[in-house]
Short mmCIF file of C-alpha atoms in Angstrom, two decimals:
data_model
loop_
_atom_site.label_atom_id
_atom_site.label_comp_id
_atom_site.label_asym_id
_atom_site.label_seq_id
_atom_site.Cartn_x
_atom_site.Cartn_y
_atom_site.Cartn_z
CA UNK W 1 -106.85 43.73 -58.57
CA UNK W 2 -108.41 40.35 -59.15
CA UNK W 3 -105.73 39.25 -61.57
CA UNK W 4 -102.95 40.07 -59.10
CA UNK W 5 -104.74 38.21 -56.33
CA UNK W 6 -105.24 35.19 -58.53
CA UNK W 7 -101.59 35.22 -59.50
CA UNK W 8 -100.58 35.20 -55.81
CA UNK W 9 -102.91 32.41 -54.88
CA UNK W 10 -102.09 30.19 -57.87
CA UNK W 11 -99.02 31.40 -59.71
CA UNK W 12 -98.82 28.16 -61.67
CA UNK W 13 -102.15 29.00 -63.30
CA UNK W 14 -100.69 32.26 -64.47
CA UNK W 15 -97.74 30.39 -65.89
CA UNK W 16 -100.14 28.04 -67.65
CA UNK W 17 -101.94 30.97 -69.29
CA UNK W 18 -98.66 32.38 -70.44
CA UNK W 19 -97.62 29.00 -71.81
CA UNK W 20 -100.90 28.71 -73.76
CA UNK W 21 -99.80 31.39 -76.21
CA UNK W 22 -98.83 30.09 -79.66
CA UNK W 23 -95.25 31.35 -79.54
CA UNK W 24 -94.64 30.09 -76.05
CA UNK W 25 -96.12 26.71 -76.92
CA UNK W 26 -93.79 26.26 -79.86
CA UNK W 27 -90.81 27.23 -77.73
CA UNK W 28 -91.92 24.88 -74.95
CA UNK W 29 -92.30 22.05 -77.45
CA UNK W 30 -88.81 22.69 -78.72
CA UNK W 31 -87.36 22.62 -75.19
CA UNK W 32 -89.24 19.48 -74.21
CA UNK W 33 -87.14 17.43 -76.58
CA UNK W 34 -83.89 18.52 -74.82
CA UNK W 35 -84.97 18.93 -71.17
CA UNK W 36 -82.07 19.03 -68.70
CA UNK W 37 -81.21 20.29 -65.21
CA UNK W 38 -80.58 23.78 -66.54
CA UNK W 39 -84.13 24.03 -67.85
CA UNK W 40 -85.53 22.73 -64.52
CA UNK W 41 -83.58 25.30 -62.51
CA UNK W 42 -84.68 28.00 -64.90
CA UNK W 43 -88.33 27.08 -64.46
CA UNK W 44 -87.98 27.07 -60.65
CA UNK W 45 -86.29 30.45 -60.79
CA UNK W 46 -89.11 31.76 -62.92
CA UNK W 47 -91.73 30.51 -60.45
CA UNK W 48 -89.92 32.15 -57.52
CA UNK W 49 -89.65 35.41 -59.45
CA UNK W 50 -93.33 35.35 -60.31
CA UNK W 51 -94.23 34.83 -56.64
CA UNK W 52 -92.06 37.75 -55.61
CA UNK W 53 -93.70 39.89 -58.26
CA UNK W 54 -97.11 38.85 -56.92
CA UNK W 55 -96.11 39.92 -53.39
CA UNK W 56 -94.86 43.22 -54.76
CA UNK W 57 -98.19 43.79 -56.43
CA UNK W 58 -100.04 43.08 -53.14
CA UNK W 59 -98.15 45.84 -51.37
CA UNK W 60 -100.24 48.31 -53.30
CA UNK W 61 -103.45 46.41 -52.62
CA UNK W 62 -105.56 48.10 -49.88
CA UNK W 63 -106.89 44.67 -48.75
CA UNK W 64 -103.43 43.27 -48.04
CA UNK W 65 -103.38 44.30 -44.30
CA UNK W 66 -106.68 42.55 -43.78
CA UNK W 67 -105.34 39.37 -45.36
CA UNK W 68 -102.23 39.46 -43.17
CA UNK W 69 -104.33 40.10 -40.04
CA UNK W 70 -106.55 37.13 -40.82
CA UNK W 71 -103.50 34.92 -41.39
CA UNK W 72 -101.94 36.08 -38.12
CA UNK W 73 -105.17 35.43 -36.24
CA UNK W 74 -105.37 31.93 -37.66
CA UNK W 75 -101.75 31.26 -36.63
CA UNK W 76 -102.42 32.48 -33.06
CA UNK W 77 -105.53 30.34 -32.76
CA UNK W 78 -103.68 27.27 -34.01
CA UNK W 79 -100.80 27.97 -31.59
CA UNK W 80 -103.15 28.35 -28.62
CA UNK W 81 -104.89 25.14 -29.57
CA UNK W 82 -101.64 23.22 -29.74
CA UNK W 83 -100.43 24.74 -26.46
CA UNK W 84 -103.64 23.80 -24.70
CA UNK W 85 -103.17 20.23 -25.82
CA UNK W 86 -99.55 20.08 -24.53
CA UNK W 87 -99.26 17.64 -21.56
CA UNK W 88 -98.75 18.89 -18.02
CA UNK W 89 -95.46 17.47 -16.70
CA UNK W 90 -95.14 16.24 -13.13
CA UNK W 91 -92.18 14.92 -11.15
CA UNK W 92 -91.65 11.19 -11.61
CA UNK W 93 -88.55 10.80 -9.40
CA UNK W 94 -86.06 13.18 -7.85
CA UNK W 95 -82.68 12.90 -6.12
CA UNK W 96 -81.70 9.87 -8.16
CA UNK W 97 -78.23 8.44 -8.48
CA UNK W 98 -76.57 8.46 -11.88
CA UNK W 99 -77.08 4.71 -12.31
CA UNK W 100 -80.79 4.84 -11.46
CA UNK W 101 -81.34 7.95 -13.58
CA UNK W 102 -79.81 6.33 -16.65
CA UNK W 103 -81.84 3.15 -16.16
CA UNK W 104 -85.11 5.10 -15.81
CA UNK W 105 -84.44 7.18 -18.93
CA UNK W 106 -83.71 4.00 -20.89
CA UNK W 107 -87.03 2.52 -19.71
CA UNK W 108 -88.92 5.70 -20.68
CA UNK W 109 -87.38 5.71 -24.14
CA UNK W 110 -88.29 2.05 -24.62
CA UNK W 111 -91.91 2.82 -23.67
CA UNK W 112 -92.04 5.95 -25.92
CA UNK W 113 -92.94 8.14 -22.96
CA UNK W 114 -91.97 11.81 -23.33
CA UNK W 115 -89.85 13.17 -20.49
CA UNK W 116 -87.82 16.19 -19.57
CA UNK W 117 -85.64 17.38 -16.72
CA UNK W 118 -86.34 20.04 -14.16
CA UNK W 119 -84.55 23.39 -14.31
CA UNK W 120 -82.12 22.32 -11.60
CA UNK W 121 -81.61 18.93 -13.25
CA UNK W 122 -82.43 16.99 -10.08
CA UNK W 123 -85.78 15.51 -11.17
CA UNK W 124 -87.27 13.63 -14.14
CA UNK W 125 -90.64 14.93 -15.36
CA UNK W 126 -93.27 12.99 -17.34
CA UNK W 127 -96.86 13.82 -18.36
CA UNK W 128 -99.11 14.08 -15.32
CA UNK W 129 -101.56 11.40 -16.48
CA UNK W 130 -98.73 8.87 -16.79
CA UNK W 131 -96.90 9.47 -13.49
CA UNK W 132 -98.58 6.72 -11.47
CA UNK W 133 -98.58 4.24 -14.33
CA UNK W 134 -94.85 4.72 -14.96
CA UNK W 135 -94.04 4.40 -11.27
CA UNK W 136 -95.77 1.02 -11.18
CA UNK W 137 -94.12 -0.13 -14.39
CA UNK W 138 -90.68 0.97 -13.21
CA UNK W 139 -91.24 -0.64 -9.82
CA UNK W 140 -91.92 -3.96 -11.56
CA UNK W 141 -88.46 -3.60 -13.14
CA UNK W 142 -86.85 -2.85 -9.78
CA UNK W 143 -86.34 0.85 -10.46
CA UNK W 144 -85.18 2.95 -8.85
CA UNK W 145 -82.77 0.65 -7.08
CA UNK W 146 -81.82 3.28 -4.53
CA UNK W 147 -83.36 6.60 -3.74
CA UNK W 148 -80.84 7.54 -1.08
CA UNK W 149 -79.13 10.89 -1.01
CA UNK W 150 -75.61 11.50 0.16
CA UNK W 151 -73.65 14.55 1.18
CA UNK W 152 -75.13 16.48 -1.76
CA UNK W 153 -78.01 17.08 0.64
CA UNK W 154 -75.74 19.54 2.43
CA UNK W 155 -75.14 21.59 -0.72
CA UNK W 156 -78.47 23.44 -0.57
CA UNK W 157 -78.58 24.40 3.09
CA UNK W 158 -80.99 27.23 3.79
CA UNK W 159 -79.84 30.32 5.61
CA UNK W 160 -80.87 30.33 9.26
CA UNK W 161 -81.42 26.57 9.53
CA UNK W 162 -81.53 25.30 13.10
CA UNK W 163 -78.79 23.16 14.58
CA UNK W 164 -81.23 20.27 15.06
CA UNK W 165 -82.28 20.31 11.40
CA UNK W 166 -78.66 20.52 10.32
CA UNK W 167 -77.80 17.49 12.47
CA UNK W 168 -80.72 15.53 11.00
CA UNK W 169 -79.61 16.38 7.46
CA UNK W 170 -76.07 15.30 8.27
CA UNK W 171 -77.33 11.98 9.64
CA UNK W 172 -79.48 11.43 6.53
CA UNK W 173 -76.52 12.23 4.30
CA UNK W 174 -74.27 9.85 6.24
CA UNK W 175 -76.87 7.08 6.00
CA UNK W 176 -77.14 7.64 2.25
CA UNK W 177 -73.38 7.49 1.76
CA UNK W 178 -73.20 4.25 3.74
CA UNK W 179 -76.04 2.79 1.67
CA UNK W 180 -74.20 3.61 -1.54
CA UNK W 181 -71.02 2.03 -0.21
CA UNK W 182 -72.81 -1.18 0.80
CA UNK W 183 -74.60 -1.32 -2.56
CA UNK W 184 -71.23 -1.27 -4.33
CA UNK W 185 -70.72 -4.89 -3.19
CA UNK W 186 -71.48 -7.24 -6.07
CA UNK W 187 -73.95 -9.43 -4.16
CA UNK W 188 -76.00 -6.53 -2.74
CA UNK W 189 -78.90 -5.27 -4.83
CA UNK W 190 -79.93 -2.49 -2.45
CA UNK W 191 -79.31 -1.51 1.15
CA UNK W 192 -80.85 0.52 3.93
CA UNK W 193 -78.86 1.96 6.83
CA UNK W 194 -80.34 3.38 10.04
CA UNK W 195 -78.10 5.17 12.50
CA UNK W 196 -78.95 5.75 16.15
CA UNK W 197 -76.66 8.56 17.23
CA UNK W 198 -77.33 9.72 20.81
CA UNK W 199 -77.24 13.35 21.77
CA UNK W 200 -73.77 14.29 23.05
CA UNK W 201 -73.50 14.90 26.78
CA UNK W 202 -70.85 16.65 28.83
CA UNK W 203 -71.20 14.02 31.56
CA UNK W 204 -69.08 10.93 31.04
CA UNK W 205 -71.51 8.81 33.05
CA UNK W 206 -74.39 9.61 30.70
CA UNK W 207 -72.41 8.99 27.51
CA UNK W 208 -73.99 6.40 25.21
CA UNK W 209 -72.41 4.64 22.26
CA UNK W 210 -74.08 4.97 18.83
CA UNK W 211 -75.45 1.95 16.99
CA UNK W 212 -76.43 1.05 13.43
CA UNK W 213 -78.82 -1.31 11.65
CA UNK W 214 -78.14 -2.43 8.07
CA UNK W 215 -80.70 -4.17 5.84
CA UNK W 216 -79.26 -5.70 2.66
CA UNK W 217 -81.37 -6.86 -0.27
CA UNK W 218 -79.35 -9.52 -2.07
CA UNK W 219 -79.59 -10.65 -5.66
CA UNK W 220 -81.35 -14.00 -6.19
CA UNK W 221 -79.02 -16.92 -5.62
CA UNK W 222 -76.33 -14.87 -3.88
CA UNK W 223 -75.27 -14.64 -0.26
CA UNK W 224 -72.75 -12.78 1.86
CA UNK W 225 -69.98 -14.82 3.42
CA UNK W 226 -68.65 -14.18 6.91
CA UNK W 227 -65.77 -12.09 5.60
CA UNK W 228 -68.10 -9.74 3.73
CA UNK W 229 -70.41 -9.41 6.74
CA UNK W 230 -67.42 -8.61 8.93
CA UNK W 231 -66.19 -6.06 6.38
CA UNK W 232 -69.56 -4.28 6.33
CA UNK W 233 -69.62 -4.28 10.12
CA UNK W 234 -66.19 -2.70 10.43
CA UNK W 235 -66.91 -0.23 7.61
CA UNK W 236 -70.05 1.10 9.30
CA UNK W 237 -68.34 1.13 12.69
CA UNK W 238 -65.41 3.13 11.32
CA UNK W 239 -67.66 5.67 9.58
CA UNK W 240 -69.42 6.75 12.79
CA UNK W 241 -67.32 8.11 15.68
CA UNK W 242 -67.29 6.07 18.91
CA UNK W 243 -69.39 3.27 17.40
CA UNK W 244 -68.28 -0.19 18.59
CA UNK W 245 -68.23 -3.14 16.23
CA UNK W 246 -70.78 -4.93 18.40
CA UNK W 247 -73.19 -2.03 17.88
CA UNK W 248 -73.71 -2.89 14.18
CA UNK W 249 -76.52 -5.31 13.25
CA UNK W 250 -76.88 -6.69 9.71
CA UNK W 251 -79.83 -8.68 8.34
CA UNK W 252 -81.00 -9.67 4.86
CA UNK W 253 -84.33 -9.24 3.08
CA UNK W 254 -85.61 -12.54 4.54
CA UNK W 255 -85.04 -11.39 8.12
CA UNK W 256 -82.00 -13.58 8.71
CA UNK W 257 -79.53 -12.13 11.20
CA UNK W 258 -76.11 -12.11 9.55
CA UNK W 259 -74.19 -10.82 12.55
CA UNK W 260 -74.52 -13.79 14.88
CA UNK W 261 -74.78 -12.98 18.61
CA UNK W 262 -72.78 -14.78 21.26
CA UNK W 263 -73.79 -18.38 21.92
CA UNK W 264 -74.93 -19.70 25.26
CA UNK W 265 -71.46 -20.90 26.26
CA UNK W 266 -70.01 -17.43 25.90
CA UNK W 267 -68.52 -18.02 22.43
CA UNK W 268 -69.58 -16.19 19.35
CA UNK W 269 -69.88 -17.86 15.96
CA UNK W 270 -66.30 -17.18 14.91
CA UNK W 271 -64.84 -18.52 18.16
CA UNK W 272 -66.98 -21.64 17.99
CA UNK W 273 -65.91 -22.23 14.41
CA UNK W 274 -62.25 -21.79 15.40
CA UNK W 275 -62.55 -24.41 18.13
CA UNK W 276 -64.27 -26.85 15.80
CA UNK W 277 -61.56 -26.29 13.22
CA UNK W 278 -58.83 -27.20 15.72
CA UNK W 279 -60.72 -30.31 16.83
CA UNK W 280 -61.36 -31.39 13.24
CA UNK W 281 -57.76 -30.90 12.13
CA UNK W 282 -56.43 -32.87 15.14
CA UNK W 283 -58.90 -35.67 14.49
CA UNK W 284 -57.91 -35.86 10.83
CA UNK W 285 -54.24 -36.19 11.75
CA UNK W 286 -54.99 -39.03 14.18
CA UNK W 287 -57.23 -40.89 11.73
CA UNK W 288 -54.66 -40.48 8.97
CA UNK W 289 -51.92 -42.12 11.04
CA UNK W 290 -54.12 -45.00 12.29
CA UNK W 291 -55.76 -45.88 8.97
CA UNK W 292 -52.68 -47.67 7.51
CA UNK W 293 -52.36 -49.78 10.68
CA UNK W 294 -55.93 -50.96 11.15
CA UNK W 295 -57.60 -50.18 7.85
CA UNK W 296 -60.24 -47.65 7.02
CA UNK W 297 -63.13 -47.66 9.48
CA UNK W 298 -61.39 -49.76 12.13
CA UNK W 299 -60.21 -46.84 14.24
CA UNK W 300 -62.24 -43.84 15.34
CA UNK W 301 -61.16 -40.81 17.34
CA UNK W 302 -62.78 -37.83 18.98
CA UNK W 303 -61.02 -34.65 20.09
CA UNK W 304 -62.16 -32.08 22.62
CA UNK W 305 -60.24 -28.80 22.70
CA UNK W 306 -60.30 -26.19 25.43
CA UNK W 307 -59.38 -22.83 23.86
CA UNK W 308 -58.34 -19.71 25.73
CA UNK W 309 -59.95 -16.73 24.00
CA UNK W 310 -58.79 -14.21 26.59
CA UNK W 311 -56.24 -11.59 25.65
CA UNK W 312 -53.79 -10.50 28.33
CA UNK W 313 -50.68 -8.39 28.58
CA UNK W 314 -48.23 -8.46 31.50
CA UNK W 315 -45.25 -6.24 32.27
CA UNK W 316 -42.85 -7.15 35.09
CA UNK W 317 -39.62 -5.69 36.48
CA UNK W 318 -37.20 -7.97 38.31
CA UNK W 319 -34.22 -6.72 40.32
CA UNK W 320 -31.33 -9.11 40.80
CA UNK W 321 -29.07 -9.31 43.89
CA UNK W 322 -26.01 -7.09 44.20
CA UNK W 323 -23.07 -8.52 42.32
CA UNK W 324 -19.35 -7.81 42.32
CA UNK W 325 -18.81 -4.02 42.48
CA UNK W 326 -15.76 -4.36 40.29
CA UNK W 327 -17.93 -5.71 37.45
CA UNK W 328 -20.93 -3.44 38.00
CA UNK W 329 -21.49 -0.36 35.90
CA UNK W 330 -21.21 2.97 37.73
CA UNK W 331 -24.14 5.31 37.28
CA UNK W 332 -22.71 8.29 39.27
CA UNK W 333 -19.84 8.97 41.64
CA UNK W 334 -19.30 11.91 44.02
CA UNK W 335 -16.50 12.62 46.55
CA UNK W 336 -15.81 15.53 48.95
CA UNK W 337 -13.25 16.39 51.67
CA UNK W 338 -13.31 19.00 54.48
CA UNK W 339 -10.77 20.05 57.15
CA UNK W 340 -11.70 22.17 60.19
CA UNK W 341 -9.05 24.35 61.96
CA UNK W 342 -9.28 25.97 65.47
CA UNK W 343 -7.53 29.08 66.91
CA UNK W 344 -5.98 29.57 70.40
CA UNK W 345 -8.33 29.71 73.33
CA UNK W 346 -9.40 33.14 74.69
CA UNK W 347 -7.69 34.31 77.95
CA UNK W 348 -8.12 37.08 80.52
CA UNK W 349 -10.82 38.10 82.90
CA UNK W 350 -14.04 39.16 81.26
CA UNK W 351 -15.17 42.57 82.26
CA UNK W 352 -15.14 46.15 81.21
CA UNK W 353 -11.67 45.97 79.74
CA UNK W 354 -12.50 42.90 77.75
CA UNK W 355 -15.48 44.63 76.26
CA UNK W 356 -13.32 47.36 74.80
CA UNK W 357 -12.84 47.41 71.07
CA UNK W 358 -9.70 45.62 69.95
CA UNK W 359 -6.51 47.62 69.67
CA UNK W 360 -4.52 47.72 66.45
CA UNK W 361 -2.53 44.55 66.11
CA UNK W 362 1.22 44.71 66.02
CA UNK W 363 3.51 41.99 64.91
CA UNK W 364 6.22 40.91 67.34
CA UNK W 365 9.67 42.15 66.57
CA UNK W 366 11.26 38.73 66.66
CA UNK W 367 8.50 37.00 64.65
CA UNK W 368 9.51 35.72 61.24
CA UNK W 369 8.13 37.34 58.12
CA UNK W 370 4.71 35.96 57.14
CA UNK W 371 4.13 34.31 60.53
CA UNK W 372 0.77 34.81 62.14
CA UNK W 373 0.38 35.97 65.59
CA UNK W 374 -2.45 33.50 66.26
CA UNK W 375 -1.75 29.78 66.57
CA UNK W 376 -4.18 27.38 64.77
CA UNK W 377 -4.34 23.61 65.10
CA UNK W 378 -6.34 21.09 63.04
CA UNK W 379 -9.41 19.71 64.77
CA UNK W 380 -11.02 17.31 62.18
CA UNK W 381 -10.39 16.09 58.66
CA UNK W 382 -13.46 14.56 56.80
CA UNK W 383 -13.65 12.91 53.41
CA UNK W 384 -16.92 11.67 51.78
CA UNK W 385 -17.25 9.45 48.70
CA UNK W 386 -20.56 8.26 47.13
CA UNK W 387 -20.74 5.78 44.25
CA UNK W 388 -24.06 4.73 42.61
CA UNK W 389 -24.03 1.51 40.61
CA UNK W 390 -26.54 0.45 37.93
CA UNK W 391 -29.18 -1.92 39.22
CA UNK W 392 -29.50 -5.42 37.85
CA UNK W 393 -33.04 -4.91 36.50
CA UNK W 394 -34.96 -7.08 34.03
CA UNK W 395 -38.09 -5.69 32.35
CA UNK W 396 -40.33 -8.32 30.74
CA UNK W 397 -43.42 -7.60 28.63
CA UNK W 398 -45.53 -10.69 28.00
CA UNK W 399 -48.50 -10.59 25.61
CA UNK W 400 -50.71 -13.63 25.29
CA UNK W 401 -52.78 -13.62 22.10
CA UNK W 402 -56.26 -15.06 22.09
CA UNK W 403 -56.89 -18.50 20.64
CA UNK W 404 -54.29 -20.49 22.52
CA UNK W 405 -54.92 -24.15 23.34
CA UNK W 406 -55.39 -24.72 27.05
CA UNK W 407 -56.02 -28.46 26.97
CA UNK W 408 -56.61 -31.30 24.51
CA UNK W 409 -58.49 -34.50 25.30
CA UNK W 410 -58.40 -37.37 22.80
CA UNK W 411 -60.34 -40.64 22.87
CA UNK W 412 -59.50 -43.45 20.42
CA UNK W 413 -61.30 -46.75 19.95
CA UNK W 414 -59.67 -49.50 17.89
CA UNK W 415 -61.43 -52.53 16.46
CA UNK W 416 -60.23 -56.11 16.94
CA UNK W 417 -57.75 -57.36 14.39
CA UNK W 418 -58.92 -59.82 11.75
CA UNK W 419 -56.61 -62.84 11.78
CA UNK W 420 -56.75 -65.66 9.20
CA UNK W 421 -55.45 -69.08 10.33
CA UNK W 422 -53.81 -71.74 8.20
CA UNK W 423 -57.16 -73.20 7.19
CA UNK W 424 -58.37 -69.85 5.90
CA UNK W 425 -60.75 -69.17 8.76
CA UNK W 426 -60.90 -65.51 9.83
CA UNK W 427 -61.26 -64.62 13.47
CA UNK W 428 -61.27 -61.33 15.36
CA UNK W 429 -58.57 -61.06 18.00
CA UNK W 430 -57.80 -58.21 20.40
CA UNK W 431 -54.80 -55.98 19.92
CA UNK W 432 -51.79 -56.76 22.05
CA UNK W 433 -50.73 -54.47 24.86
CA UNK W 434 -47.47 -53.59 23.14
CA UNK W 435 -49.27 -52.49 20.03
CA UNK W 436 -51.75 -50.45 22.06
CA UNK W 437 -48.80 -48.71 23.69
CA UNK W 438 -47.43 -47.92 20.25
CA UNK W 439 -50.83 -46.59 19.19
CA UNK W 440 -50.95 -44.45 22.32
CA UNK W 441 -47.56 -42.94 21.52
CA UNK W 442 -48.51 -42.33 17.89
CA UNK W 443 -51.66 -40.50 18.96
CA UNK W 444 -49.65 -38.32 21.35
CA UNK W 445 -47.21 -37.39 18.64
CA UNK W 446 -49.99 -36.63 16.16
CA UNK W 447 -51.93 -34.38 18.54
CA UNK W 448 -48.91 -32.57 20.00
CA UNK W 449 -49.30 -33.95 23.50
CA UNK W 450 -48.23 -31.59 26.29
CA UNK W 451 -48.17 -32.94 29.81
CA UNK W 452 -47.71 -29.46 31.29
CA UNK W 453 -51.06 -28.20 30.06
CA UNK W 454 -52.89 -31.36 31.16
CA UNK W 455 -53.52 -33.16 27.86
CA UNK W 456 -55.02 -36.64 28.07
CA UNK W 457 -55.18 -39.61 25.69
CA UNK W 458 -57.31 -42.72 26.11
CA UNK W 459 -56.98 -45.65 23.68
CA UNK W 460 -59.49 -48.51 23.95
CA UNK W 461 -59.49 -51.78 22.02
CA UNK W 462 -62.97 -53.23 21.51
CA UNK W 463 -64.84 -55.25 18.92
CA UNK W 464 -67.08 -53.11 16.76
CA UNK W 465 -70.74 -54.03 16.60
CA UNK W 466 -71.97 -55.44 13.29
CA UNK W 467 -75.66 -55.60 14.14
CA UNK W 468 -76.51 -52.42 12.30
CA UNK W 469 -76.08 -52.48 8.56
CA UNK W 470 -75.47 -48.96 7.28
CA UNK W 471 -76.69 -50.02 3.83
CA UNK W 472 -80.02 -51.36 5.08
CA UNK W 473 -83.11 -49.74 3.64
CA UNK W 474 -84.71 -47.30 6.00
CA UNK W 475 -88.52 -47.34 6.40
#
């Protein structure tokens, strides 16, 4: 009993006792000189066989069940201890986009924080004692960049949900999709979209247009140009039914309004920029043509443009006077003729005999064959003819696009000419009238002068003041 137990606990000791015998020692000494892999595998096989034999001997031992029960109890206690020390996982973030989820997992792996996913796969779980710490650490890294949800919010609709809750979920999903679309722009780090969708009404008078507010968080050192702002405005306006472009407001993280309102003179930022562009281009053309004549800085011009930003369409129909019928096209023509005949007048005295039914008619004996007994004479012969000609009609559709120039006003001032006499003395002399007339004509040609729209040009020759030195040091 004891020997079998000792062999199970320490089978190598049993092997040592067996190897202590004289014969076994001599054999072991002989094998030691030529040890190889075959001898090592044989020794391992012998050890495994001895352990199996020890287990076989324990099957007949009446204390074997007690030993197994104690071992099982120890294993259960150790398992319960390890399970009690396992961390309790709590939700770190849920409803994350694929980009944010990958970035958060990378940050957790770098910090050696254990994590796992929820059963539905829509949340990331971390140990409960590290939830708040990891949220702060991830927030310092700008994660998650966006926690918005899109139309996947509509995938798990509960049965029996009210129409109001369904409308709210749809609005949240639409806002999330718009946020994701705006965030796809390279300069936008994150975005928030708020939609104000009024309740639909059957009365046209009470119908209100929806509106939207967009907050963009830009990357450091980046900005949105006017084209990108206009693109975001039209994108949001097109995504919501009946939303006008003017109902979309965009601002950045610093509170700067990117969609500029109309200025005090009734022009918005784009219209004001368009007018300034026309004035600047006209001024550059005038200065470029006067610089070779008077030198740089000796001629200055200013341009004022009156732009028509109204958009109008006009359709008119004009009918010309009647022309030669022989050359006119016939639309329709109709003709008819009618001839009325009358019989002989009635004779006899009216009375009882005349009220009798007529007697059978009899042809006269001497009447020719086919001749009628009643004489008829023509009374009237009428012919009608109607001819409709095509009208000389002119239909004109006139569309006037916005941005046309209504009037241009140009003012030009020219400096005196510097004249050097024979002695080398330089004097400033005024420009002659003929040359001023030439300058006036050149300015008109450069600006595209149109007398019909009321353009004006004023050219003045005057000596420029030299009292102020532009290079003087300012205090």
